[in-house]
PDB file of C-alpha atoms in Angstrom:
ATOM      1  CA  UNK A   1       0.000   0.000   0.000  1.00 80.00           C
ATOM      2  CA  UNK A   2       2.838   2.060   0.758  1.00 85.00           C
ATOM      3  CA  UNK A   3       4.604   1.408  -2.347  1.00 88.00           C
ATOM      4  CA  UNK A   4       1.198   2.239  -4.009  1.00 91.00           C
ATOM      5  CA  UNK A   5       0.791   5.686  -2.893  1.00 90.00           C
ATOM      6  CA  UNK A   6       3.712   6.605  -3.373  1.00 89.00           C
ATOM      7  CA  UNK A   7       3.968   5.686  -7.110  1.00 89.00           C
ATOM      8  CA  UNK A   8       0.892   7.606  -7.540  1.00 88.00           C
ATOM      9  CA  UNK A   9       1.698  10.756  -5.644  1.00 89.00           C
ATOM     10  CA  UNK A  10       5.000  11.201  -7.445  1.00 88.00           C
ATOM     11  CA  UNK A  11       3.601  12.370 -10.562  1.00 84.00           C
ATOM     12  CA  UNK A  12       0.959  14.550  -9.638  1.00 81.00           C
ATOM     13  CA  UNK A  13       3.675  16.144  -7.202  1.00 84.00           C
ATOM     14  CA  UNK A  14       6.341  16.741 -10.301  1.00 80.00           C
ATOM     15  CA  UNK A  15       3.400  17.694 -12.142  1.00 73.00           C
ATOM     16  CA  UNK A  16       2.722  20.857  -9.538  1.00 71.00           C
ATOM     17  CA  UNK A  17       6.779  21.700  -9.600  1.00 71.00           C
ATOM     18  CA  UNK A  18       7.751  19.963  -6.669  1.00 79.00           C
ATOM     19  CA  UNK A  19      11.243  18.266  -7.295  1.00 83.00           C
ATOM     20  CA  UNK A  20      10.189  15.205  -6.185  1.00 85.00           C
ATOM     21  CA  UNK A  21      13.909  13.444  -5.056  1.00 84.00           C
ATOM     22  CA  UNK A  22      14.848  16.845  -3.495  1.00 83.00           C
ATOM     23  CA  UNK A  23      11.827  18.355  -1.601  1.00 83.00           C
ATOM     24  CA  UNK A  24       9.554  15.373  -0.897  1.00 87.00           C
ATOM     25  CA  UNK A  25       9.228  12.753   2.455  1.00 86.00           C
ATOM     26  CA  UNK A  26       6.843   9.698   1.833  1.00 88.00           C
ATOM     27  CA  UNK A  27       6.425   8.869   5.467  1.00 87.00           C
ATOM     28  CA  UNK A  28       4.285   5.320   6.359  1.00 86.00           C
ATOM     29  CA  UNK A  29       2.332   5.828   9.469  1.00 86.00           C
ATOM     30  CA  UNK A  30      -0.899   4.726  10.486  1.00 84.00           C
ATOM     31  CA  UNK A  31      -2.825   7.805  12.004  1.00 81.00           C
ATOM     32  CA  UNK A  32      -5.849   5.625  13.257  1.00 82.00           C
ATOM     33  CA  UNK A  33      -3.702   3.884  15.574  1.00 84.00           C
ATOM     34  CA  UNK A  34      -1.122   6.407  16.255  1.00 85.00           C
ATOM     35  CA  UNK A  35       1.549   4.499  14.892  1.00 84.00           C
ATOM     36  CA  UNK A  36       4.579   6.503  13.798  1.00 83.00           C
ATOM     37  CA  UNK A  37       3.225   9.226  14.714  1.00 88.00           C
ATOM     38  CA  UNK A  38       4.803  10.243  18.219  1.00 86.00           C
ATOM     39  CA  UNK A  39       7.066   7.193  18.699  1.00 85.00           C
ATOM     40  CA  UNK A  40       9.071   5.572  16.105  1.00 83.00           C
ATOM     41  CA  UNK A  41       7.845   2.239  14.390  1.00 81.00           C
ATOM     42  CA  UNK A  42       9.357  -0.425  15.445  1.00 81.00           C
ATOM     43  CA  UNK A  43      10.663  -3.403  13.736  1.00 81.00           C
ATOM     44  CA  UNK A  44       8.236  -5.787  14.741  1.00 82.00           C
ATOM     45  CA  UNK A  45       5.503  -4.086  13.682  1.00 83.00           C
ATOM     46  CA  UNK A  46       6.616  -3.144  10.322  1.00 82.00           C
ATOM     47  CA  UNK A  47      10.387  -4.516   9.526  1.00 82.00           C
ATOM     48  CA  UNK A  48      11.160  -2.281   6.475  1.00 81.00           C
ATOM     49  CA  UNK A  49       9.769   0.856   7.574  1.00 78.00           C
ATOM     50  CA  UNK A  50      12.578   2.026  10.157  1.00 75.00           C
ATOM     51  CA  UNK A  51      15.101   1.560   7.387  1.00 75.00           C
ATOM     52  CA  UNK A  52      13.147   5.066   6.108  1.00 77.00           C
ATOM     53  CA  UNK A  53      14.456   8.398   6.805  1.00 74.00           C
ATOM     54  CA  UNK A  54      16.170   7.556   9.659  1.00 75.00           C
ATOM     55  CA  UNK A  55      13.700   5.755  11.260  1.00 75.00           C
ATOM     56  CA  UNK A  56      12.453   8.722  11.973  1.00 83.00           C
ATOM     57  CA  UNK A  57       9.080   9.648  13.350  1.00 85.00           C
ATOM     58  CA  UNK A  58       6.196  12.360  11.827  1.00 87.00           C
ATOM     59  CA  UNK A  59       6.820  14.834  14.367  1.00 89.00           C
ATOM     60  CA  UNK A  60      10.455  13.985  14.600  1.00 87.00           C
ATOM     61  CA  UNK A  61      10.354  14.862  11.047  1.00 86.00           C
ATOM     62  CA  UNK A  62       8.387  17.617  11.095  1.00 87.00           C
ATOM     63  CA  UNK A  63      10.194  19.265  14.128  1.00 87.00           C
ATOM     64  CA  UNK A  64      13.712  18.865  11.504  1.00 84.00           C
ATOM     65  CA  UNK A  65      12.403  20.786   8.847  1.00 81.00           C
ATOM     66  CA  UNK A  66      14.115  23.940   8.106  1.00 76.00           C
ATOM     67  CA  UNK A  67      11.452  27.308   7.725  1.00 70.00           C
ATOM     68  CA  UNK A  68      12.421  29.322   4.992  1.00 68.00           C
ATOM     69  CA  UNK A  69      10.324  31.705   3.330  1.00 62.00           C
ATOM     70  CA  UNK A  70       9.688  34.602   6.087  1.00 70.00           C
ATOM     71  CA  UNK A  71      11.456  37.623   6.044  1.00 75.00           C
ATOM     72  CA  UNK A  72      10.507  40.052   8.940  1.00 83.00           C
ATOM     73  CA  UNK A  73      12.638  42.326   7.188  1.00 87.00           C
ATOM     74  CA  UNK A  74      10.562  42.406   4.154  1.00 91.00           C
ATOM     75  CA  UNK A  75       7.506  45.394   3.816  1.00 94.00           C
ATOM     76  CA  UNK A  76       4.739  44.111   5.848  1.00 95.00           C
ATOM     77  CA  UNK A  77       2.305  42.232   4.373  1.00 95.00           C
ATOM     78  CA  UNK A  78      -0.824  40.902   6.369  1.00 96.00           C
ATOM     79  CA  UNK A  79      -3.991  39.226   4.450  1.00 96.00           C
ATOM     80  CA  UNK A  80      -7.075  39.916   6.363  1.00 97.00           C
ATOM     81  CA  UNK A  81      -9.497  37.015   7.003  1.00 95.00           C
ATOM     82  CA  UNK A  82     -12.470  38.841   8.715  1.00 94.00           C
ATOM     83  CA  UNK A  83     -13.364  41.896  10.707  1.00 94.00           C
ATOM     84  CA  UNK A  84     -16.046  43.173  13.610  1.00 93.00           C
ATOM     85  CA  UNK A  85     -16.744  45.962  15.672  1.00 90.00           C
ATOM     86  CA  UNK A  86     -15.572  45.761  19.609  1.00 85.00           C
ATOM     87  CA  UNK A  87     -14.545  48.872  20.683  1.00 80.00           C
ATOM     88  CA  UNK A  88     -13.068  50.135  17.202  1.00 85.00           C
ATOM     89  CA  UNK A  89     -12.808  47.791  14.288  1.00 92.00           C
ATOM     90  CA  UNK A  90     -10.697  44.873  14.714  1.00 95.00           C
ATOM     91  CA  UNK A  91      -9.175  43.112  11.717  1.00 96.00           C
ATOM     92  CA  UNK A  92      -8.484  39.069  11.628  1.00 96.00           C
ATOM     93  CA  UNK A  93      -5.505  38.083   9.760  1.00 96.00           C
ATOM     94  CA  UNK A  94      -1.768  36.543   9.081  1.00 95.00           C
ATOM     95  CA  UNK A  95       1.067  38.495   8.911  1.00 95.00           C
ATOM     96  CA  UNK A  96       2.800  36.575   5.592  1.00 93.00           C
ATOM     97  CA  UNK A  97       5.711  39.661   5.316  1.00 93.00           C
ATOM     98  CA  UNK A  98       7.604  41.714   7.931  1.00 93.00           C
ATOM     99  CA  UNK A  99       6.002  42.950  11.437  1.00 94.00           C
ATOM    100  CA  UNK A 100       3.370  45.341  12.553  1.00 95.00           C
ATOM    101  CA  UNK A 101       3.274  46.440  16.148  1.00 95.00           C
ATOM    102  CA  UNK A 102       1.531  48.852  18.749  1.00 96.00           C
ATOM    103  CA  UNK A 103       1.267  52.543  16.874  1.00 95.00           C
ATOM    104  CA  UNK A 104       2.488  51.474  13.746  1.00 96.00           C
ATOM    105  CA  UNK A 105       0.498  53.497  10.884  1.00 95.00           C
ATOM    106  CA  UNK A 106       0.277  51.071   8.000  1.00 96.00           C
ATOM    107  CA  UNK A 107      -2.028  50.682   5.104  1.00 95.00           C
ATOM    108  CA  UNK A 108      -5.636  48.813   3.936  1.00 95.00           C
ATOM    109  CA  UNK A 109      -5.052  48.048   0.266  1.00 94.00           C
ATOM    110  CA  UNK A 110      -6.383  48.226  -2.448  1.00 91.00           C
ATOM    111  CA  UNK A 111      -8.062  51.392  -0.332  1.00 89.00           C
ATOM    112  CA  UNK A 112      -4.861  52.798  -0.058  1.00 91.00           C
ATOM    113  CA  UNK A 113      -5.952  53.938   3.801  1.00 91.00           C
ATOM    114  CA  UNK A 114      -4.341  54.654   6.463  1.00 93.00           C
ATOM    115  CA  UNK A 115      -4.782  53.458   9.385  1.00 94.00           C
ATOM    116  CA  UNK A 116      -3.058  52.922  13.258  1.00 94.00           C
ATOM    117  CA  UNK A 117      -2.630  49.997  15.120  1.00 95.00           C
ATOM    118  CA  UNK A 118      -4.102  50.453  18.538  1.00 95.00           C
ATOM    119  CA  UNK A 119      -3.396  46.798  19.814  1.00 95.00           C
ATOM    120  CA  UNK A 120      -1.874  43.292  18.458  1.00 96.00           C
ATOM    121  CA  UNK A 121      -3.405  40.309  19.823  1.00 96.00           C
ATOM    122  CA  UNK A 122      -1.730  36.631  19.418  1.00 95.00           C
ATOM    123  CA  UNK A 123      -3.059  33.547  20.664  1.00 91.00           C
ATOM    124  CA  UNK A 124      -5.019  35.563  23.176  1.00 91.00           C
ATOM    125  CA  UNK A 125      -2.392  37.116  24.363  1.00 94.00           C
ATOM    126  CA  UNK A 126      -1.743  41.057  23.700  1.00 94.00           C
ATOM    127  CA  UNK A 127       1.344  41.754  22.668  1.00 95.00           C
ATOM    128  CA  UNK A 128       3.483  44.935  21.276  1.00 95.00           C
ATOM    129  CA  UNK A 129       4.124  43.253  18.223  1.00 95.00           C
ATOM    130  CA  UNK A 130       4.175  40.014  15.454  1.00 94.00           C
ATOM    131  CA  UNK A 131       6.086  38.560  12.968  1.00 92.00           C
ATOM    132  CA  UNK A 132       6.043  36.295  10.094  1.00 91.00           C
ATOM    133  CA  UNK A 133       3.445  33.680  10.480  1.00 90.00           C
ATOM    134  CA  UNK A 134       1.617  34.868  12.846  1.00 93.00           C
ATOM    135  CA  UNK A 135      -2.269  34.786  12.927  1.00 95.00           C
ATOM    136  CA  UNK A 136      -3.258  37.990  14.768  1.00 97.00           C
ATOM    137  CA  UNK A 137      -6.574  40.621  15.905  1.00 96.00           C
ATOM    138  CA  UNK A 138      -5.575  44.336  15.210  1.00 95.00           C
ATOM    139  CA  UNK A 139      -7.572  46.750  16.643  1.00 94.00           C
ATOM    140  CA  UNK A 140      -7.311  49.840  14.399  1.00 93.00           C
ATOM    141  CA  UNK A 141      -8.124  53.738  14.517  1.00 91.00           C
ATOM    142  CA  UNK A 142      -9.500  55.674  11.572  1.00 88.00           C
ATOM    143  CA  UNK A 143     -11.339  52.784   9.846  1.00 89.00           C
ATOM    144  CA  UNK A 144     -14.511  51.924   9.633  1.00 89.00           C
ATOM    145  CA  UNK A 145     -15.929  48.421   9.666  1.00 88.00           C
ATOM    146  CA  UNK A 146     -17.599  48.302   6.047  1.00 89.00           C
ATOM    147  CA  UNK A 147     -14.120  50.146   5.112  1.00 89.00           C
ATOM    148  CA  UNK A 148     -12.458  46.617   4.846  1.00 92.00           C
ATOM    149  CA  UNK A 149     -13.019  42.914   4.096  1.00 92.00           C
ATOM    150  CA  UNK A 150     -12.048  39.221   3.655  1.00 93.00           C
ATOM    151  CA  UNK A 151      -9.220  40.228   1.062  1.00 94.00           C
ATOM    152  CA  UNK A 152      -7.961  43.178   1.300  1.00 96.00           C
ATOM    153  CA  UNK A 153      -4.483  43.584   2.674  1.00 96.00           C
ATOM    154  CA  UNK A 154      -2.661  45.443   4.788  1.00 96.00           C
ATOM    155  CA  UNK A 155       0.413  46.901   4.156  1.00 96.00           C
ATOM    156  CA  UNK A 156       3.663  49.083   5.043  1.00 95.00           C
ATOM    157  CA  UNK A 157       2.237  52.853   4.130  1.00 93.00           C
ATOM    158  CA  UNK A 158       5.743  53.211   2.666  1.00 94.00           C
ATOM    159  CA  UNK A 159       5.178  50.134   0.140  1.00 93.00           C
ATOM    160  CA  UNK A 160       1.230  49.947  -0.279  1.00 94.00           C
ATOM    161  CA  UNK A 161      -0.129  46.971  -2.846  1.00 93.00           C
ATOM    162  CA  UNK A 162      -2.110  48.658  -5.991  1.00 86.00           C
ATOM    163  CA  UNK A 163      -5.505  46.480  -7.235  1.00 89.00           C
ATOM    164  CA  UNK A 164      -5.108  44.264  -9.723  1.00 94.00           C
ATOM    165  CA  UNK A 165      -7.304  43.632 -12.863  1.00 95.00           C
ATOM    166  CA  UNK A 166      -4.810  41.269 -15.033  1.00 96.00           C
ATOM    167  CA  UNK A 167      -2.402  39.074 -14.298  1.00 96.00           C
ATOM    168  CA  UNK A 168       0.283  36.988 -15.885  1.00 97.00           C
ATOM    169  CA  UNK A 169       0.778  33.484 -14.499  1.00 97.00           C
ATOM    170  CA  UNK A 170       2.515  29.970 -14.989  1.00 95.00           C
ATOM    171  CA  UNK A 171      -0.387  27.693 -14.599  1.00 95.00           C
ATOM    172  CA  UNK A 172      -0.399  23.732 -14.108  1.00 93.00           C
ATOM    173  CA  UNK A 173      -3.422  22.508 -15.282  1.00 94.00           C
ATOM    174  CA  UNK A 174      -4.592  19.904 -12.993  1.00 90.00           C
ATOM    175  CA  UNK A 175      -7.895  18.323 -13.662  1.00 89.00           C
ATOM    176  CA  UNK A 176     -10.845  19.784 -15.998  1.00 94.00           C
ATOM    177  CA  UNK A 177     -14.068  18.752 -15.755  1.00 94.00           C
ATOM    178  CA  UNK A 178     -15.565  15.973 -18.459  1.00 93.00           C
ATOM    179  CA  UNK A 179     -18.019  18.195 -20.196  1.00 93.00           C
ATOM    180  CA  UNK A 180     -14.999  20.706 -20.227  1.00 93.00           C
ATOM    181  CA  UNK A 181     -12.064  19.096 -21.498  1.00 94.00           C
ATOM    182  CA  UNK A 182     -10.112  21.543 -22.932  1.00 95.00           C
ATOM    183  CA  UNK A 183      -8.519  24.821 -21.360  1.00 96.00           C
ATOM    184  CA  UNK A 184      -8.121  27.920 -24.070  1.00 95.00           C
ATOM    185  CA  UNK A 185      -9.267  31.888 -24.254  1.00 95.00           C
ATOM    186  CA  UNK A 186     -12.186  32.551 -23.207  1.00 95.00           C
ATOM    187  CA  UNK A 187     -12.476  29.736 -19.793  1.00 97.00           C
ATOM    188  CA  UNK A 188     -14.242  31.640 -17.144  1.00 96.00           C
ATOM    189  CA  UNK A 189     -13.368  30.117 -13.345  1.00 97.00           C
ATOM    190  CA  UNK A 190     -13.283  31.648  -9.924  1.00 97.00           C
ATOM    191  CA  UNK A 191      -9.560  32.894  -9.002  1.00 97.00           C
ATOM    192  CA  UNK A 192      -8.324  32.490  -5.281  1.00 97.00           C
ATOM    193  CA  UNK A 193      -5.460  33.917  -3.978  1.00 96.00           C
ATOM    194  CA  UNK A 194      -4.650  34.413  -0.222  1.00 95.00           C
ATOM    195  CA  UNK A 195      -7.898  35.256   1.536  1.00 95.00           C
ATOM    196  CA  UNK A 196      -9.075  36.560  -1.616  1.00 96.00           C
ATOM    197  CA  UNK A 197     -11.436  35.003  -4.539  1.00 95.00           C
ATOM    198  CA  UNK A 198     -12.808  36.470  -7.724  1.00 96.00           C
ATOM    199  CA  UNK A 199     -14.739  35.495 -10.988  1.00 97.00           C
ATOM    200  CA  UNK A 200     -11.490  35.418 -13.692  1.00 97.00           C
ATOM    201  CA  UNK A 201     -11.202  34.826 -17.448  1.00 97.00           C
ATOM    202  CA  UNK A 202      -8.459  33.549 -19.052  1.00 97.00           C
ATOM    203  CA  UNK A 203      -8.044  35.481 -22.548  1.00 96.00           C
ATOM    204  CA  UNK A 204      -4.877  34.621 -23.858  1.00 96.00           C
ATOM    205  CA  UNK A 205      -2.772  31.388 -23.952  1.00 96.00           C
ATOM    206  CA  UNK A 206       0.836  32.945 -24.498  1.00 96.00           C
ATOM    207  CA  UNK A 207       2.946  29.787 -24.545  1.00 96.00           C
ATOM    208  CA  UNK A 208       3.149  26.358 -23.644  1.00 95.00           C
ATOM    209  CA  UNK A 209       5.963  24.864 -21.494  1.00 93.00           C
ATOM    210  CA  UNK A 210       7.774  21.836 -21.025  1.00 89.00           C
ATOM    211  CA  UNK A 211       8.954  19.459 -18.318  1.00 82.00           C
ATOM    212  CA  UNK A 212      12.401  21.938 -18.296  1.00 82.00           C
ATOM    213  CA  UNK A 213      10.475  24.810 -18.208  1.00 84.00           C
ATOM    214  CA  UNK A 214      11.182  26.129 -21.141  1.00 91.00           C
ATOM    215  CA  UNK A 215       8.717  27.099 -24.002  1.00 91.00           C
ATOM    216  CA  UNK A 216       7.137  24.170 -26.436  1.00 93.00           C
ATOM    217  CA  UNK A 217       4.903  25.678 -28.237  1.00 93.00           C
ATOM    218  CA  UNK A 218       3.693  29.675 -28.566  1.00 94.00           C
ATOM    219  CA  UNK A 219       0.202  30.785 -28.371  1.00 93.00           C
ATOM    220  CA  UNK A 220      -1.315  27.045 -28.885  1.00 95.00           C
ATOM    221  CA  UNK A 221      -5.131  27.619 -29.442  1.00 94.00           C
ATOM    222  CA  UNK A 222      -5.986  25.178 -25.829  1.00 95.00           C
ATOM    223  CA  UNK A 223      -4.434  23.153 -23.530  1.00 95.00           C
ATOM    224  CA  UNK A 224      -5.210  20.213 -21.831  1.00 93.00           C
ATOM    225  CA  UNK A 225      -5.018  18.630 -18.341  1.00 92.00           C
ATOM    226  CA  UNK A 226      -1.311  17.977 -17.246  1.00 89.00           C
ATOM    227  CA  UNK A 227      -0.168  20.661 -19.303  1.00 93.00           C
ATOM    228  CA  UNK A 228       1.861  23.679 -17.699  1.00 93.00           C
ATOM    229  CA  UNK A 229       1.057  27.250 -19.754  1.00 96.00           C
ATOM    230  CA  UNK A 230       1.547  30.882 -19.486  1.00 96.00           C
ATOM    231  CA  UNK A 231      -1.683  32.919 -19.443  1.00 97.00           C
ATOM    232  CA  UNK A 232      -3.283  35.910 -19.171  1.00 97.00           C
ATOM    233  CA  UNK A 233      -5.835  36.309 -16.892  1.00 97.00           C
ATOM    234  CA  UNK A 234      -8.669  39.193 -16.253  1.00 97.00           C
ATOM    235  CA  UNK A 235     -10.555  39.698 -12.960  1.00 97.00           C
ATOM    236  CA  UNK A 236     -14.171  40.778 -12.802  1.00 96.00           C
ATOM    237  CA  UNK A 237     -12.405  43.009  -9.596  1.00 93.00           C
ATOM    238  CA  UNK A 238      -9.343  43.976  -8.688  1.00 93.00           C
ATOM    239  CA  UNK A 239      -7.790  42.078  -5.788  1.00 94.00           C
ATOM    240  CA  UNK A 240      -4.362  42.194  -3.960  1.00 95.00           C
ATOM    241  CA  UNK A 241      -1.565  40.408  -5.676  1.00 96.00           C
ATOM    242  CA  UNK A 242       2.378  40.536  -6.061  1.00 95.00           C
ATOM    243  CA  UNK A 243       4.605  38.299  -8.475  1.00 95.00           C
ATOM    244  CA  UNK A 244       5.476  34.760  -6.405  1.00 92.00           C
ATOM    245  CA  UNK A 245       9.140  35.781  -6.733  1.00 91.00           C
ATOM    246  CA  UNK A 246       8.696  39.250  -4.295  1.00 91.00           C
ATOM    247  CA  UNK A 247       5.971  38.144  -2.090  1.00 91.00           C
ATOM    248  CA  UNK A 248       5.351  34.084  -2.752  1.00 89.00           C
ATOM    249  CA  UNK A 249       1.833  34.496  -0.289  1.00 91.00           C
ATOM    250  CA  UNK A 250       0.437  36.773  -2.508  1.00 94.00           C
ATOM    251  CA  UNK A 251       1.544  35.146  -6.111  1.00 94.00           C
ATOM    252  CA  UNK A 252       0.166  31.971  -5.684  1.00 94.00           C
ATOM    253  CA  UNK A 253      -3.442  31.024  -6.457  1.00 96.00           C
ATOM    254  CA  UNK A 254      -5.691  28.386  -7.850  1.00 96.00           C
ATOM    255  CA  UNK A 255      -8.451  28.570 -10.167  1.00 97.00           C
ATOM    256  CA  UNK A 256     -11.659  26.776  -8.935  1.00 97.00           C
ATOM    257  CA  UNK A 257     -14.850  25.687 -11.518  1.00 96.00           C
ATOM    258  CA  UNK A 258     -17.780  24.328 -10.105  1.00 94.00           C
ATOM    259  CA  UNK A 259     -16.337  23.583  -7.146  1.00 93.00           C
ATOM    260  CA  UNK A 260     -13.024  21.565  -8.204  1.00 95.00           C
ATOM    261  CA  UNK A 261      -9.647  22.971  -8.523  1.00 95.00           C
ATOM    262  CA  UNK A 262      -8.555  22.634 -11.762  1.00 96.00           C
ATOM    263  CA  UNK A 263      -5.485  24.447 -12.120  1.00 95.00           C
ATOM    264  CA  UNK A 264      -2.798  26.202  -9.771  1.00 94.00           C
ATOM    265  CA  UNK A 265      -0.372  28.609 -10.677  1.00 94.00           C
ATOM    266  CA  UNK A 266       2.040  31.321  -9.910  1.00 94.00           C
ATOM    267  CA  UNK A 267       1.721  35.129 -10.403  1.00 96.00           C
ATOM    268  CA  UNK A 268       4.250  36.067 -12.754  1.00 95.00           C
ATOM    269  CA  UNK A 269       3.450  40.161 -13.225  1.00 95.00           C
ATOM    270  CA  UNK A 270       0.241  42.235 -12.410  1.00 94.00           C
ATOM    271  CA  UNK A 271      -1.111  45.055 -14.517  1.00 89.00           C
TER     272      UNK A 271
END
């Protein structure tokens, strides 16, 4: 069974970019009855299996990963999951770049206003400030509550994020549905990014990749499921987004039709 998942997963994993060899773990555990979960499998319950990774354990493993990928030194960059009034309007949210803290002014984008940050709650604990990572409540001055949404994103007022209505992406097309087999100009899906999500449509199909990345074919007329493209996309509304090499929380969505994910992909520029 082991051997069976794994040889299945491997594809679709190479298929989304991952380099399988380099940045993928196949781990065998048995959740149910908490078996390599905690403690490391033994031998006589499964002979082959400490021979794996070091015999190591889920959260062994998971405790040995190295974080990379958050920069507190980076603008700050906090999507915003919800908001209510208590006392001022407080903002729910994850700080995905750099830190906010106690009287920092920052920015509601697209908006472009500016606000103050009265008080930084963590874990419900107040704090002075938050990093990377972090899911916090910020209680803000000079906003109103229908002023902001599920979305919108705050910002450093010295480096605020500008709406955008078009977007240029690498896209891996997944899985489309049977009575829509093919992917060209013209598809219409919903777009979700971050905390955001938006009716799109894709209008141009500018090229056609390979496994190396590189271009196969330019401008092909559609494209089918496995195949990795670069499009152009158009939202009904502008939303908050940033190419995946500056701000890799913001460029990264996945288009959603009828309720099944049929593509992800990677924001290369934003008009």
């Amino acid at each position: 069974r082991y051997e069976h998942c794994c040889k299945k997963l491997r594809p679709f994993l190479k298929a989304c970019g991952f380099k399988v060899k380099k940045d993928v773990t196949f781990l065998p555990i048995s959740a149910l009855g908490f078996i390599n979960v905690k403690d490391k499998i033994t031998a006589d319950v499964c002979p082959w299996a400490p021979q794996l990774n070091e015999g190591k354990s889920l959260l062994e493993l998971v405790d040995s990963l190295q974080m990379s990928g958050r920069d507190n030194t980076k603008p700050l960059r906090m999507t915003i999951l919800d908001r209510y009034n208590e006392r001022g309007v407080v903002i729910m949210g994850k700080v995905e770049a750099g830190v906010c803290f106690v009287g920092q002014k920052i920015c509601v984008c697209p908006n472009l206003q500016e606000v103050k940050v009265e008080s930084i709650v963590v874990n419900e604990n107040e704090v002075e400030g938050a990093g990377t990572g972090e899911n916090v409540l910020l209680r803000c001055s000079g906003l109103n509550e229908n002023e902001v949404s599920k979305g919108h994103v705050i910002c450093s007022r010295f480096s605020p994020i500008a709406g955008a209505t078009e977007v240029i992406a690498q896209v891996v097309i997944l899985n489309l549905l049977p009575h829509r087999p093919l992917f060209s100009a013209g598809y219409n899906a919903v777009f979700h990014a971050h905390t955001a999500e938006e009716e799109c449509t894709v209008y141009e199909i500018a090229a056609e990749l390979d496994k190396t990345g590189k271009i196969s074919k330019k401008n092909p007329a559609y494209a089918k499921a496995g195949a990795t493209i670069i499009c152009k996309i158009r939202l009904d509304r502008s939303i908050c987004l940033e190419a995946y090499e500056k701000t890799m929380e913001l460029g990264r969505f996945t288009l959603r039709d009828e309720g099944t994910t049929i593509a992800i992909g990677r924001v290369k520029k934003v008009r």
